[in-house]
Short mmCIF file of C-alpha atoms and ligand atoms in Angstrom, two decimals:
data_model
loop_
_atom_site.label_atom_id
_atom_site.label_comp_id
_atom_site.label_asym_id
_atom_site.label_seq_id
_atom_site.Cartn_x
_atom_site.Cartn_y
_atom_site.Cartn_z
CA UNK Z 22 25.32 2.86 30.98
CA UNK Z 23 22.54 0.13 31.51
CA UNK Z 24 21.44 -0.87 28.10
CA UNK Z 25 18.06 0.52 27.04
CA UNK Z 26 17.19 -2.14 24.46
CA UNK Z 27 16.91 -4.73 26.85
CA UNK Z 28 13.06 -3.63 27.50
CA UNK Z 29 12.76 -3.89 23.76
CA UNK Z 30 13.53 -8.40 23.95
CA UNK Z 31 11.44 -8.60 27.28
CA UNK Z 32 8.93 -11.85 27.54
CA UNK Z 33 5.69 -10.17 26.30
CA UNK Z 34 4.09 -11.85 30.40
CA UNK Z 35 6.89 -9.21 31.77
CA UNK Z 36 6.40 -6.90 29.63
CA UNK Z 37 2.47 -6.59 30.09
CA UNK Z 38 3.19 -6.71 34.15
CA UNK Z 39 5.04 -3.61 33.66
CA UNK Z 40 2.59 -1.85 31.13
CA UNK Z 41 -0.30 -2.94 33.46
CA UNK Z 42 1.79 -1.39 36.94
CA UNK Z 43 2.72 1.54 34.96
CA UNK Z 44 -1.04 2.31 33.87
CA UNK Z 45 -1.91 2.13 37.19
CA UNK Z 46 -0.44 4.41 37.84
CA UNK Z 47 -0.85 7.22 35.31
CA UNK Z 48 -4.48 6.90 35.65
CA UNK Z 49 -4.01 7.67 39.21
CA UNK Z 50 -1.63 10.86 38.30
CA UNK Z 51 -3.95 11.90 35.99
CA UNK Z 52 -7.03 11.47 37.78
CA UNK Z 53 -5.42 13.58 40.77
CA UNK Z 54 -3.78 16.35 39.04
CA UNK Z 55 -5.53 16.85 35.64
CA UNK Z 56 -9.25 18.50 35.98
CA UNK Z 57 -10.42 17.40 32.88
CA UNK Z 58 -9.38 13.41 33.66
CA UNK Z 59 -10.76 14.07 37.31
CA UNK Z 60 -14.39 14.52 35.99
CA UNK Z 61 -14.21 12.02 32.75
CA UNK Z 62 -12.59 9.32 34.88
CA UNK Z 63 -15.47 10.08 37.87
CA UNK Z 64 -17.91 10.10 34.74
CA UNK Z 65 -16.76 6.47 33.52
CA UNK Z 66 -16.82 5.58 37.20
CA UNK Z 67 -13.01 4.22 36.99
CA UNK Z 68 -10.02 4.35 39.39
CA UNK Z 69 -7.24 3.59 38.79
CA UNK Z 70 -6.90 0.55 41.69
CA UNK Z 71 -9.32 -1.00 38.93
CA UNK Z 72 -7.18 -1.51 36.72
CA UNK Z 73 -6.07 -5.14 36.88
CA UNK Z 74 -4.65 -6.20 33.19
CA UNK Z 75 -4.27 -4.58 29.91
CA UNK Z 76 -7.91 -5.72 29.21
CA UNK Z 77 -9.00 -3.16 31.63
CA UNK Z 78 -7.79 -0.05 29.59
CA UNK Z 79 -10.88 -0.21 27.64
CA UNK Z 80 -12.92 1.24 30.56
CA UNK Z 81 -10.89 4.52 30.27
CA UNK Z 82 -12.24 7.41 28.23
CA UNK Z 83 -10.78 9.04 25.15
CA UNK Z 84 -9.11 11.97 25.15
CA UNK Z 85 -9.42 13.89 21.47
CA UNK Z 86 -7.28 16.45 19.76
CA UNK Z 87 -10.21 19.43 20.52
CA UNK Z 88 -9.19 18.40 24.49
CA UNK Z 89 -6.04 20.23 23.93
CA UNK Z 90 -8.10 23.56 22.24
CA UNK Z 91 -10.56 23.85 25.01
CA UNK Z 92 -7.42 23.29 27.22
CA UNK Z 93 -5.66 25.56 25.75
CA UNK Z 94 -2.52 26.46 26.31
CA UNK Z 95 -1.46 24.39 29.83
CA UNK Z 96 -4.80 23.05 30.85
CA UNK Z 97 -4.15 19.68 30.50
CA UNK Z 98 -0.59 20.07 32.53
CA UNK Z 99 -0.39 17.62 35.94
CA UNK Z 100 2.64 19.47 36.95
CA UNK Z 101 3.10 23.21 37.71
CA UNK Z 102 5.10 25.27 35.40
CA UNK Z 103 8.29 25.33 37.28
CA UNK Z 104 8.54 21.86 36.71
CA UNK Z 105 8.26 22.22 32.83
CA UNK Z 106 11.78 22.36 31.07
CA UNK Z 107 10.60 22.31 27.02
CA UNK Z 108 7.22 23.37 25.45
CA UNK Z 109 6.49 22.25 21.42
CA UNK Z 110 3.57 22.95 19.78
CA UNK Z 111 1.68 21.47 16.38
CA UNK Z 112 -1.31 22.18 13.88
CA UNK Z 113 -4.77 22.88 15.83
CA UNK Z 114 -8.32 22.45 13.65
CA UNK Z 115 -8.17 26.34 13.93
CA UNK Z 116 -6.02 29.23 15.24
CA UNK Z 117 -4.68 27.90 17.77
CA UNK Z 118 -1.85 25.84 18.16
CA UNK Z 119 -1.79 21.90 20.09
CA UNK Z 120 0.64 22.75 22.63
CA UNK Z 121 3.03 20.08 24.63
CA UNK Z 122 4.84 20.70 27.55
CA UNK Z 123 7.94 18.04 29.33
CA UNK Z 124 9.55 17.69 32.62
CA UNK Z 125 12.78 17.19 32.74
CA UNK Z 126 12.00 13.23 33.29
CA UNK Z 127 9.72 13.36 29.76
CA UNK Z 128 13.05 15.00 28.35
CA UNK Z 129 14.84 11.98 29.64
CA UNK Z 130 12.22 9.75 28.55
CA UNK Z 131 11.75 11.22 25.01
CA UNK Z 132 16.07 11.50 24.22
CA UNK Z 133 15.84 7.57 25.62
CA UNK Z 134 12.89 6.45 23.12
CA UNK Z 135 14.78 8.80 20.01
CA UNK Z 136 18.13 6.84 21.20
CA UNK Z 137 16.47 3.77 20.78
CA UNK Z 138 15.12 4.47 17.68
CA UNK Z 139 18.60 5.39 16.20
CA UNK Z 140 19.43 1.95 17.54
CA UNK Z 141 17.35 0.16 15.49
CA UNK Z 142 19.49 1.49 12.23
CA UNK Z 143 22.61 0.53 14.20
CA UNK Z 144 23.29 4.24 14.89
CA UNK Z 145 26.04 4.71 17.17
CA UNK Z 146 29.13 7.09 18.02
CA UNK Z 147 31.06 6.29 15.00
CA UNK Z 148 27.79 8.40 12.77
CA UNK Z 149 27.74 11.87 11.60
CA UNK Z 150 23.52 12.52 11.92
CA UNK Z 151 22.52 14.75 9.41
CA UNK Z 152 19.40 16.46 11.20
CA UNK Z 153 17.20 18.13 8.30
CA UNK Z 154 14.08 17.94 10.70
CA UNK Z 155 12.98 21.65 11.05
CA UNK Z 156 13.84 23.07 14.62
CA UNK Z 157 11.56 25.05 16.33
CA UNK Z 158 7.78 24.01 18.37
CA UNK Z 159 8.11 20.85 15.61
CA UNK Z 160 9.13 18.05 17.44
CA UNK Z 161 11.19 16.47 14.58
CA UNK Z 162 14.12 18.86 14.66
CA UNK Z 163 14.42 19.01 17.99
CA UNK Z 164 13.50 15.19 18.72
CA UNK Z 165 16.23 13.55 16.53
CA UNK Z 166 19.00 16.04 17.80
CA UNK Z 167 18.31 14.72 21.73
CA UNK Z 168 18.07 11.07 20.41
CA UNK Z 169 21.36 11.30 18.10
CA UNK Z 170 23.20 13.14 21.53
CA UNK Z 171 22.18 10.48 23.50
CA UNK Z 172 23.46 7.92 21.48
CA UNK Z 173 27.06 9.69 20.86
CA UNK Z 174 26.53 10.36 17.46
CA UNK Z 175 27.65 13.82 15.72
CA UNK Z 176 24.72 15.61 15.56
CA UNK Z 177 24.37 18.37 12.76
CA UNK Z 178 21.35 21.04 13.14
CA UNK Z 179 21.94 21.77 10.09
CA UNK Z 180 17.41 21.72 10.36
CA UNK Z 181 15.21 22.32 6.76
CA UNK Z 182 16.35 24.33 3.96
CA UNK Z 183 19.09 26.11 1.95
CA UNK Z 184 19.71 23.30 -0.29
CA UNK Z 185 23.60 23.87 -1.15
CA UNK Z 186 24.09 24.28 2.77
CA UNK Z 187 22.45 20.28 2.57
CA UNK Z 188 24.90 19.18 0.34
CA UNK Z 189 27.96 20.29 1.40
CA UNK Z 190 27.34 19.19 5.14
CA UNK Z 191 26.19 16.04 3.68
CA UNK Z 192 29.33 15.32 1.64
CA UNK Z 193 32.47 17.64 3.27
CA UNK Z 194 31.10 16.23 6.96
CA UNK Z 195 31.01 12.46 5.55
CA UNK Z 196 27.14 12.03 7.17
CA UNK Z 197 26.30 8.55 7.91
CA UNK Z 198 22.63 9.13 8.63
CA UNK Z 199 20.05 11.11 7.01
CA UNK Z 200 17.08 12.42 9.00
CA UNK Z 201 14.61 14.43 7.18
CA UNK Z 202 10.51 13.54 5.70
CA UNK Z 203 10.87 11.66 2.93
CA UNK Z 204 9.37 14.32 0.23
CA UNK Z 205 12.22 16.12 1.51
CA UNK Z 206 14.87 13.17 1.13
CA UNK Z 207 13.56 12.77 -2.29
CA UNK Z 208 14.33 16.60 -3.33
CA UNK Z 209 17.76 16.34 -1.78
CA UNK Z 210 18.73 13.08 -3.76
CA UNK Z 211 17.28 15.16 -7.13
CA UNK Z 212 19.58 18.31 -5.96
CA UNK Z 213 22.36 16.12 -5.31
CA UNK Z 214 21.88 14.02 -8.75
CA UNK Z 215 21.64 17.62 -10.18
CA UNK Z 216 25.10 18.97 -8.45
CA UNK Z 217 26.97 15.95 -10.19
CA UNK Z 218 27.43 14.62 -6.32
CA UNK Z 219 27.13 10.11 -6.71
CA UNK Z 220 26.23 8.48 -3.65
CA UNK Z 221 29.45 6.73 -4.04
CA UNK Z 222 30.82 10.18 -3.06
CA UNK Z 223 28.58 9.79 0.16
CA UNK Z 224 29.04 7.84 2.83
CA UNK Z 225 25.40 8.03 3.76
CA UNK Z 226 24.24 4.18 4.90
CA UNK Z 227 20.76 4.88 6.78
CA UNK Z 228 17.80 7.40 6.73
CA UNK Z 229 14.81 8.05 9.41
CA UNK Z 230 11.68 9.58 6.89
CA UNK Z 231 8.76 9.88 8.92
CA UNK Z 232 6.52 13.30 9.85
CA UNK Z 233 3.99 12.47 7.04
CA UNK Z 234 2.91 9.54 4.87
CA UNK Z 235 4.77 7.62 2.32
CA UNK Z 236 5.10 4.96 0.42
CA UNK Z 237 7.09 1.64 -0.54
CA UNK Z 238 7.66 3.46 -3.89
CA UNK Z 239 9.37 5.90 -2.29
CA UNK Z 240 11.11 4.20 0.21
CA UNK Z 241 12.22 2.05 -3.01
CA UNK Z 242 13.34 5.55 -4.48
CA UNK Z 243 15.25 7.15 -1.89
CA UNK Z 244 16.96 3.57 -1.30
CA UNK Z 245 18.38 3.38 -4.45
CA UNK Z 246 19.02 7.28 -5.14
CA UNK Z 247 20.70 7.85 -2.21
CA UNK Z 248 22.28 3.98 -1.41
CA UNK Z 249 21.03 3.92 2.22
CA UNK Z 250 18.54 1.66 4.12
CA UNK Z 251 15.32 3.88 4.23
CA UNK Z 252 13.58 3.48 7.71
CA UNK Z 253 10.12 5.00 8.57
CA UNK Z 254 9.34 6.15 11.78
CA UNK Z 255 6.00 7.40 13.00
CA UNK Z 256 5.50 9.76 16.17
CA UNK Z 257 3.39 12.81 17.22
CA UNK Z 258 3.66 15.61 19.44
CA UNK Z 259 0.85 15.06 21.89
CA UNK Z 260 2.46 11.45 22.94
CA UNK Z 261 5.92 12.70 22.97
CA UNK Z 262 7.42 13.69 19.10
CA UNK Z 263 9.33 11.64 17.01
CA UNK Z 264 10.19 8.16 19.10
CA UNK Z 265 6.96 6.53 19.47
CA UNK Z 266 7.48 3.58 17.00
CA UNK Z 267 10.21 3.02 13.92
CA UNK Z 268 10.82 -0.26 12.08
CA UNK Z 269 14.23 -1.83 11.98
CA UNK Z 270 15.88 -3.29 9.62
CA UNK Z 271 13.70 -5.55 8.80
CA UNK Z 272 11.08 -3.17 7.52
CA UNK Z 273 7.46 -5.18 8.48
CA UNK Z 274 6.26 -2.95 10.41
CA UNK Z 275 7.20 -0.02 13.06
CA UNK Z 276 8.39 -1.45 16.61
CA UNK Z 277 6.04 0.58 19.45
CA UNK Z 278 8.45 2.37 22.48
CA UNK Z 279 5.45 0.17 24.27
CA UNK Z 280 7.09 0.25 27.62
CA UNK Z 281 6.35 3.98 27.60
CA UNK Z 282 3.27 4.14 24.94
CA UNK Z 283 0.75 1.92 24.77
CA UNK Z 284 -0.95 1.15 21.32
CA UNK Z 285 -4.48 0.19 20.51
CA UNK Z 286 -5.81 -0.22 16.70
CA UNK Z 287 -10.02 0.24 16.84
CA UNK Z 288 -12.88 0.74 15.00
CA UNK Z 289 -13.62 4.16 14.33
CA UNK Z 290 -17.30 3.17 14.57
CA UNK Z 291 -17.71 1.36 17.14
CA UNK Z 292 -14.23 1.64 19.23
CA UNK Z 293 -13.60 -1.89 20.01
CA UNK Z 294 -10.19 -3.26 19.34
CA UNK Z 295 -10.02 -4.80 15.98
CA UNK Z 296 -8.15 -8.14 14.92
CA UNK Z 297 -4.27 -7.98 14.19
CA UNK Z 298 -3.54 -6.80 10.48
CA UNK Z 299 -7.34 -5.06 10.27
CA UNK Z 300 -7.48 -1.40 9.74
CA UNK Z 301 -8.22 0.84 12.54
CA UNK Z 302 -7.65 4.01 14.24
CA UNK Z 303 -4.20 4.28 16.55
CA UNK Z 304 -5.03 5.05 19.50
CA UNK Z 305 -2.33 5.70 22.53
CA UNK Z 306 -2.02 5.73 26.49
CA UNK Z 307 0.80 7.57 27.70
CA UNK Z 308 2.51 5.33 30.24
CA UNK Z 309 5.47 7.41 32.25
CA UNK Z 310 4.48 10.73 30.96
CA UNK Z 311 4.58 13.34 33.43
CA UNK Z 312 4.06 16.56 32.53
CA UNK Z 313 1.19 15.53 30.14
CA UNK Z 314 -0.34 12.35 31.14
CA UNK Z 315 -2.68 11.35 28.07
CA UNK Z 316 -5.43 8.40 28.42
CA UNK Z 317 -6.66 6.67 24.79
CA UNK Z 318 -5.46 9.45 22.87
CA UNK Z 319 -7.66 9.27 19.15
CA UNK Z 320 -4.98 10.02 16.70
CA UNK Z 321 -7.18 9.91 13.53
CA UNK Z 322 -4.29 7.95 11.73
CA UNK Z 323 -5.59 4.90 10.22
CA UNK Z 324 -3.17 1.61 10.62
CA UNK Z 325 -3.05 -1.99 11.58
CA UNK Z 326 -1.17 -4.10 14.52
CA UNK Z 327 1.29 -6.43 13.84
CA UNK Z 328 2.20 -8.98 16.35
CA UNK Z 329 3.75 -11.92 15.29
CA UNK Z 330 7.51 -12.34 16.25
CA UNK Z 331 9.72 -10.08 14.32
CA UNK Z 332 13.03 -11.36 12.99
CA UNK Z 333 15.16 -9.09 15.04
CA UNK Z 334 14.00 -10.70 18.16
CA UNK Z 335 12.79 -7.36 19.83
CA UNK Z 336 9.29 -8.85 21.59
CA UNK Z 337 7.84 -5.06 20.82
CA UNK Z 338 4.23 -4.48 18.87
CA UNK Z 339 4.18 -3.35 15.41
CA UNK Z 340 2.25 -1.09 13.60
CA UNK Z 341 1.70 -1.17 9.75
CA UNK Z 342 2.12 1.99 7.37
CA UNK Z 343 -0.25 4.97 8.10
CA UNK Z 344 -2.51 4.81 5.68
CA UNK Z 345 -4.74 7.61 6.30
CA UNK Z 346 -6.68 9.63 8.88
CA UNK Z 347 -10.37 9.70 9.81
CA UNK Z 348 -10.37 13.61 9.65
CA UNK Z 349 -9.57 15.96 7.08
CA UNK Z 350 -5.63 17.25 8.50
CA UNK Z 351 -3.55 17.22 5.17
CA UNK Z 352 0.46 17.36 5.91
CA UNK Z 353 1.95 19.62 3.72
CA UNK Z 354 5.77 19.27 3.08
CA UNK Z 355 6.23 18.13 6.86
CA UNK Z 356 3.57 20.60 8.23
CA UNK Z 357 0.35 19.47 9.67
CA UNK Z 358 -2.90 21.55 7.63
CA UNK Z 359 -6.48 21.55 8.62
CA UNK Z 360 -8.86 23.30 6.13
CA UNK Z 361 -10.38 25.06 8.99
CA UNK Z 362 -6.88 26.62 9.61
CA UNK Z 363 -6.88 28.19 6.23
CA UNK Z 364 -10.52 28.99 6.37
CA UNK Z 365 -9.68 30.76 9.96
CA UNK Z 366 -6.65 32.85 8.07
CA UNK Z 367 -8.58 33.63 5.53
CA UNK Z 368 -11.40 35.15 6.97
CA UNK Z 369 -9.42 37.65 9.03
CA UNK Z 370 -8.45 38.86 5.79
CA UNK Z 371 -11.08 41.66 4.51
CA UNK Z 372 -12.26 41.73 0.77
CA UNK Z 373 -11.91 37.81 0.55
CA UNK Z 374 -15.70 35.74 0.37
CA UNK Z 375 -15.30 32.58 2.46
CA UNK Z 376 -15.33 30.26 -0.56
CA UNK Z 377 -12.34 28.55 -1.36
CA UNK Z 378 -10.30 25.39 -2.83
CA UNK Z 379 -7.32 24.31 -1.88
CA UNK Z 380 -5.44 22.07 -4.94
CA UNK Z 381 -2.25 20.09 -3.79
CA UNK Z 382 0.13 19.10 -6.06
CA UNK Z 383 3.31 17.46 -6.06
CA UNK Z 384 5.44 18.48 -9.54
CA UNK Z 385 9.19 17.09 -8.15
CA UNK Z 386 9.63 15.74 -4.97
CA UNK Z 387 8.17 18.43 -2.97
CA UNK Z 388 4.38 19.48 -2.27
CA UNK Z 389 2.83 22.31 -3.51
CA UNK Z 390 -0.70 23.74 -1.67
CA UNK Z 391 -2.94 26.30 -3.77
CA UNK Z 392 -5.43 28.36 -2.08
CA UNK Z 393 -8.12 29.20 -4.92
CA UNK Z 394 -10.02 31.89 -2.77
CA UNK Z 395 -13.04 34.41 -4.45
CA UNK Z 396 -12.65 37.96 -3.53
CA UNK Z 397 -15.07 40.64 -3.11
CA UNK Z 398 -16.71 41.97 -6.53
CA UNK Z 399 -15.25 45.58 -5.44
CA UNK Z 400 -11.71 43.99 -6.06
CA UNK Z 401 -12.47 42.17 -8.81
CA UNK Z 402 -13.77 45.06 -10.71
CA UNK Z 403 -10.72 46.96 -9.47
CA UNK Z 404 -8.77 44.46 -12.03
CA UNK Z 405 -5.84 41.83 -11.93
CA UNK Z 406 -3.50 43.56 -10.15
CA UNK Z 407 -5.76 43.92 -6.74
CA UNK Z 408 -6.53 40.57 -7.42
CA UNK Z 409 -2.66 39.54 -7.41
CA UNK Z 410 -2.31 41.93 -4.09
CA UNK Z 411 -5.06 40.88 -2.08
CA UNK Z 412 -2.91 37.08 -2.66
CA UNK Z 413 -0.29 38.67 -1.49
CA UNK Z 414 -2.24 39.54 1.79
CA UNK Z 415 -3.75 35.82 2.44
CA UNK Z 416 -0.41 33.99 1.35
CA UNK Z 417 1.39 36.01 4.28
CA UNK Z 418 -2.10 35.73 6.72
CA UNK Z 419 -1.88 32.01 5.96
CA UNK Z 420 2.00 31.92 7.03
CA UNK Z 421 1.36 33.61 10.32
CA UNK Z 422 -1.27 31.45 11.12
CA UNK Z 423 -0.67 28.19 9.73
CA UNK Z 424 3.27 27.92 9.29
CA UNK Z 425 3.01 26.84 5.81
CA UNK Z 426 3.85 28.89 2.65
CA UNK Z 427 1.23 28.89 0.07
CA UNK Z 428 0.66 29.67 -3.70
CA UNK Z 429 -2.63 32.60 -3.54
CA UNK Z 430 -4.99 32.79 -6.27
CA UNK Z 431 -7.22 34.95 -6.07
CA UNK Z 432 -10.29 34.66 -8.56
CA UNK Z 433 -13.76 36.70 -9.07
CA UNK Z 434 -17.00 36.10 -7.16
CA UNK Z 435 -18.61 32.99 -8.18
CA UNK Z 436 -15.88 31.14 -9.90
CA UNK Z 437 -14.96 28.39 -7.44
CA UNK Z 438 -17.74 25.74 -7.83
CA UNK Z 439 -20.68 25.25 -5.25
CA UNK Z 440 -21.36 21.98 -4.15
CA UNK Z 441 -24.60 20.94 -3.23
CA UNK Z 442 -24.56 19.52 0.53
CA UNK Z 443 -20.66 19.26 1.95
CA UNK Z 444 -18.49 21.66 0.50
CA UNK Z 445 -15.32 19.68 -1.23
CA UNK Z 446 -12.33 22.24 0.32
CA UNK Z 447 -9.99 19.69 -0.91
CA UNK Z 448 -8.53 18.62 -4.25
CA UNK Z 449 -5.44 16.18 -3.72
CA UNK Z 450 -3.67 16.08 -6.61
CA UNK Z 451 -0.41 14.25 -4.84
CA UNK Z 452 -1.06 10.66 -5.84
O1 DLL J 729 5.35 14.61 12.84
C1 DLL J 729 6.58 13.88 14.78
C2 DLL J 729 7.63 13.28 13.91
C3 DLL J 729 8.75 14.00 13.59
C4 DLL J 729 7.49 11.98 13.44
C5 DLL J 729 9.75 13.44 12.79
C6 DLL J 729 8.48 11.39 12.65
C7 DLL J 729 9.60 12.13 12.34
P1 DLL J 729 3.34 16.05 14.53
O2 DLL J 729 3.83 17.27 13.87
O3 DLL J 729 2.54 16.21 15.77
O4 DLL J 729 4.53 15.12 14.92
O5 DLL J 729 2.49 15.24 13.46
C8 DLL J 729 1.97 13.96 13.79
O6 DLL J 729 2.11 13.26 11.47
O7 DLL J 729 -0.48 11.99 13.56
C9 DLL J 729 0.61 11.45 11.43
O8 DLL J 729 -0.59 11.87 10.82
C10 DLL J 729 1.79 12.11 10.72
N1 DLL J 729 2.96 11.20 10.69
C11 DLL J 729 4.04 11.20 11.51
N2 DLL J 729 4.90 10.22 11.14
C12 DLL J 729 4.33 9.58 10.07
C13 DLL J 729 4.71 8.48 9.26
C14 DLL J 729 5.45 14.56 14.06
N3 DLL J 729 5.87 7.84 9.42
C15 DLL J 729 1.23 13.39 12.58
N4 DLL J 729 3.86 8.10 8.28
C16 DLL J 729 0.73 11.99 12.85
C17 DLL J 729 2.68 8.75 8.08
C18 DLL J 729 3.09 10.21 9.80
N5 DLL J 729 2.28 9.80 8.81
#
């Protein structure tokens, strides 16, 4: 097997070469077989022979998460369907889901990337992987089971849920490596602290907590609860999943798959590239994707570059800690929320009013959304216990729609509180 870490210690002159020949050619890919890259790349009056260095890339337009809606469902594919082996999907601003579609080369790609992110915690053959991602259109699930094959690990799907399941698996199949978010590592180490189970009893040495924001506090916490390493990796469906960029051991700052992805940090303003260590947005070029070639994609995730050396030797960019977004997408114990989605669920529900609150809370490790939503007058006047069925209604609306179970309240007209100008949807009660 030829090593695929050697990319990862390449001179950062070689390393550009092949980023820059790579580019090349996706733009051309794209520009041929995608309609909506045809007209924006004619419209910035690029081609790809243009590009001539890395410097070059900022001549390429955006591409932005609504792309993928007024796409919608395959639009953006440059391959036809019978090339497509795997389709995922996550959160859209409204009903409908961002949908992501691989060849079997982005399968190879993507297992390669998630292999070499297991790497950088020294995962190997001798591990038991403990999967807790969810399986399904998430990427996480899915994502680390490919990697941890790939690698020779024992993979267990053992996937989200049924706590007791989580700790027997974790202590009768002697797991090595815990992958799971980290509000979710946090509520196992509490369950196991509460079923009398010591790490010492574990032989759990390393954990991959990524799929939503965190902190060093945490990482601090589920270190010393759980006696691992805690490692945060960062990744999102519409580049390829889980894979894009993890830190190693050294923990200052997540190593970029940049052979395959390449990073900018900007100004959300202005777009031009900001200094090393400034806040930005993260924005990424696909560089060997082929069913879904994706040019300066705006992630709204606000982080910084890192670039001097790293200890481990690998020559790869950092990025810091995400530490924010420029638009309003809340992630809910692992799942991606926009307001709008709510919104959109609730007003296919009949006897609710369209004003509503939505309260997040975190009481143990786990998050808990409320939806505060005014109903009709008729229902109010019918009394409490229309009120309480009506939630009923909207709590299972909003798990259709949005994959995320909610708390319902439902209250009478009038008692959520107008705001004058923008409406605050949002009350974040997690920090
Ligand atoms: O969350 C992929 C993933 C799975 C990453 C498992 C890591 C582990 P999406 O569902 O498309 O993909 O959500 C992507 O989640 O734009 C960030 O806002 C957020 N996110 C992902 N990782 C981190 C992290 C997966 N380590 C969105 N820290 C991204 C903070 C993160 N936010």
């Amino acid at each position: 097997m030829t090593d695929l870490t050697l990319v990862e210690r390449m001179p950062r002159a070689e390393l550009e070469r092949l980023q820059v020949a790579r580019l090349r050619r996706q733009v051309a890919r794209a520009a041929e077989r995608v309609p909506l890259y045809h007209e924006r790349l004619r419209g910035a009056g690029v081609t790809a022979g243009d590009i001539q260095s890395l410097g070059d890339l900022r001549h390429l337009p955006f591409t932005v998460k609504s792309d993928f809606r007024d796409t919608y469902p395959f639009g953006l594919l440059a391959v036809p369907m019978e090339e497509i082996v795997r389709i995922h999907a996550s959160s859209g601003t409204t009903g409908k889901p961002t949908v992501v579609a691989y060849t079997r080369g982005d399968m190879d790609t993507w297992s390669e990337v998630m292999a070499r992110t297991l790497m950088l915690g020294g995962v190997g053959r001798s591990d038991v992987l403990h999967n807790a991602y969810g399986y399904g259109l998430f990427t996480g699930g899915l994502g680390f089971h490919d990697g941890g094959e790939r690698v020779g690990a024992a993979v267990i799907p053992i996937s989200g849920g049924f706590t007791d399941r989580q700790l027997m698996a974790l202590r009768d199949f002697g797991s090595t490596v815990l992958c799971c978010t980290p509000s979710y590592g946090l509520y196992l180490a509490e369950a196991l602290e509460e079923a009398g189970i010591a790490p010492k009893d574990l032989r759990l040495r390393v954990g991959f907590f990524g799929a939503e924001p965190w902190t060093e506090g945490m990482r601090d916490a589920l270190e010393a609860r759980l006696n691992i390493v805690a490692l945060n990796i960062y990744g999102l469906s519409e580049i390829i999943g889980p894979g894009v960029s993890c830190e190693c051991p050294e923990k200052q700052g997540m190593h970029v798959a940049e052979d395959h992805f390449l990073p900018e940090v900007l100004d959300p303003q202005t777009f031009e590239p900001v200094p090393p260590g400034v806040t930005g947005e993260l924005v990424f070029t696909t560089l060997t994707k082929e069913a879904m070639p994706l040019l300066r994609y705006r992630t709204r995730d606000l982080t910084t570059l890192v670039t001097e050396p790293c200890r481990c030797g690998r020559t790869l960019t950092r990025i810091g800690r995400i530490t924010g977004r420029t638009d309003d997408m809340l992630i809910v114990r692992g799942v991606n929320v926009y307001p709008s989605q709510i919104e959109h669920a609730l007003l296919q529900v009949p006897d609710l009013e369209p004003h509503y609150l939505l309260v997040l809370t975190r009481e143990t490790a786990l998050d808990t959304l409320e939806v505060r939503v005014e109903a009709r007058s008729s229902v109010a006047e019918a009394g409490k216990e229309a009120l309480a069925a009506l939630g009923a209604v909207a709590k299972r609306k909003i798990y259709e729609v949005v994959g995320v179970t909610v708390e319902v309240t439902v209250v009478p007209p009038r008692s959520i509180e107008r705001s004058v100008g923008k409406a605050q949807r949002v009350l974040d009660l997690r920090k």
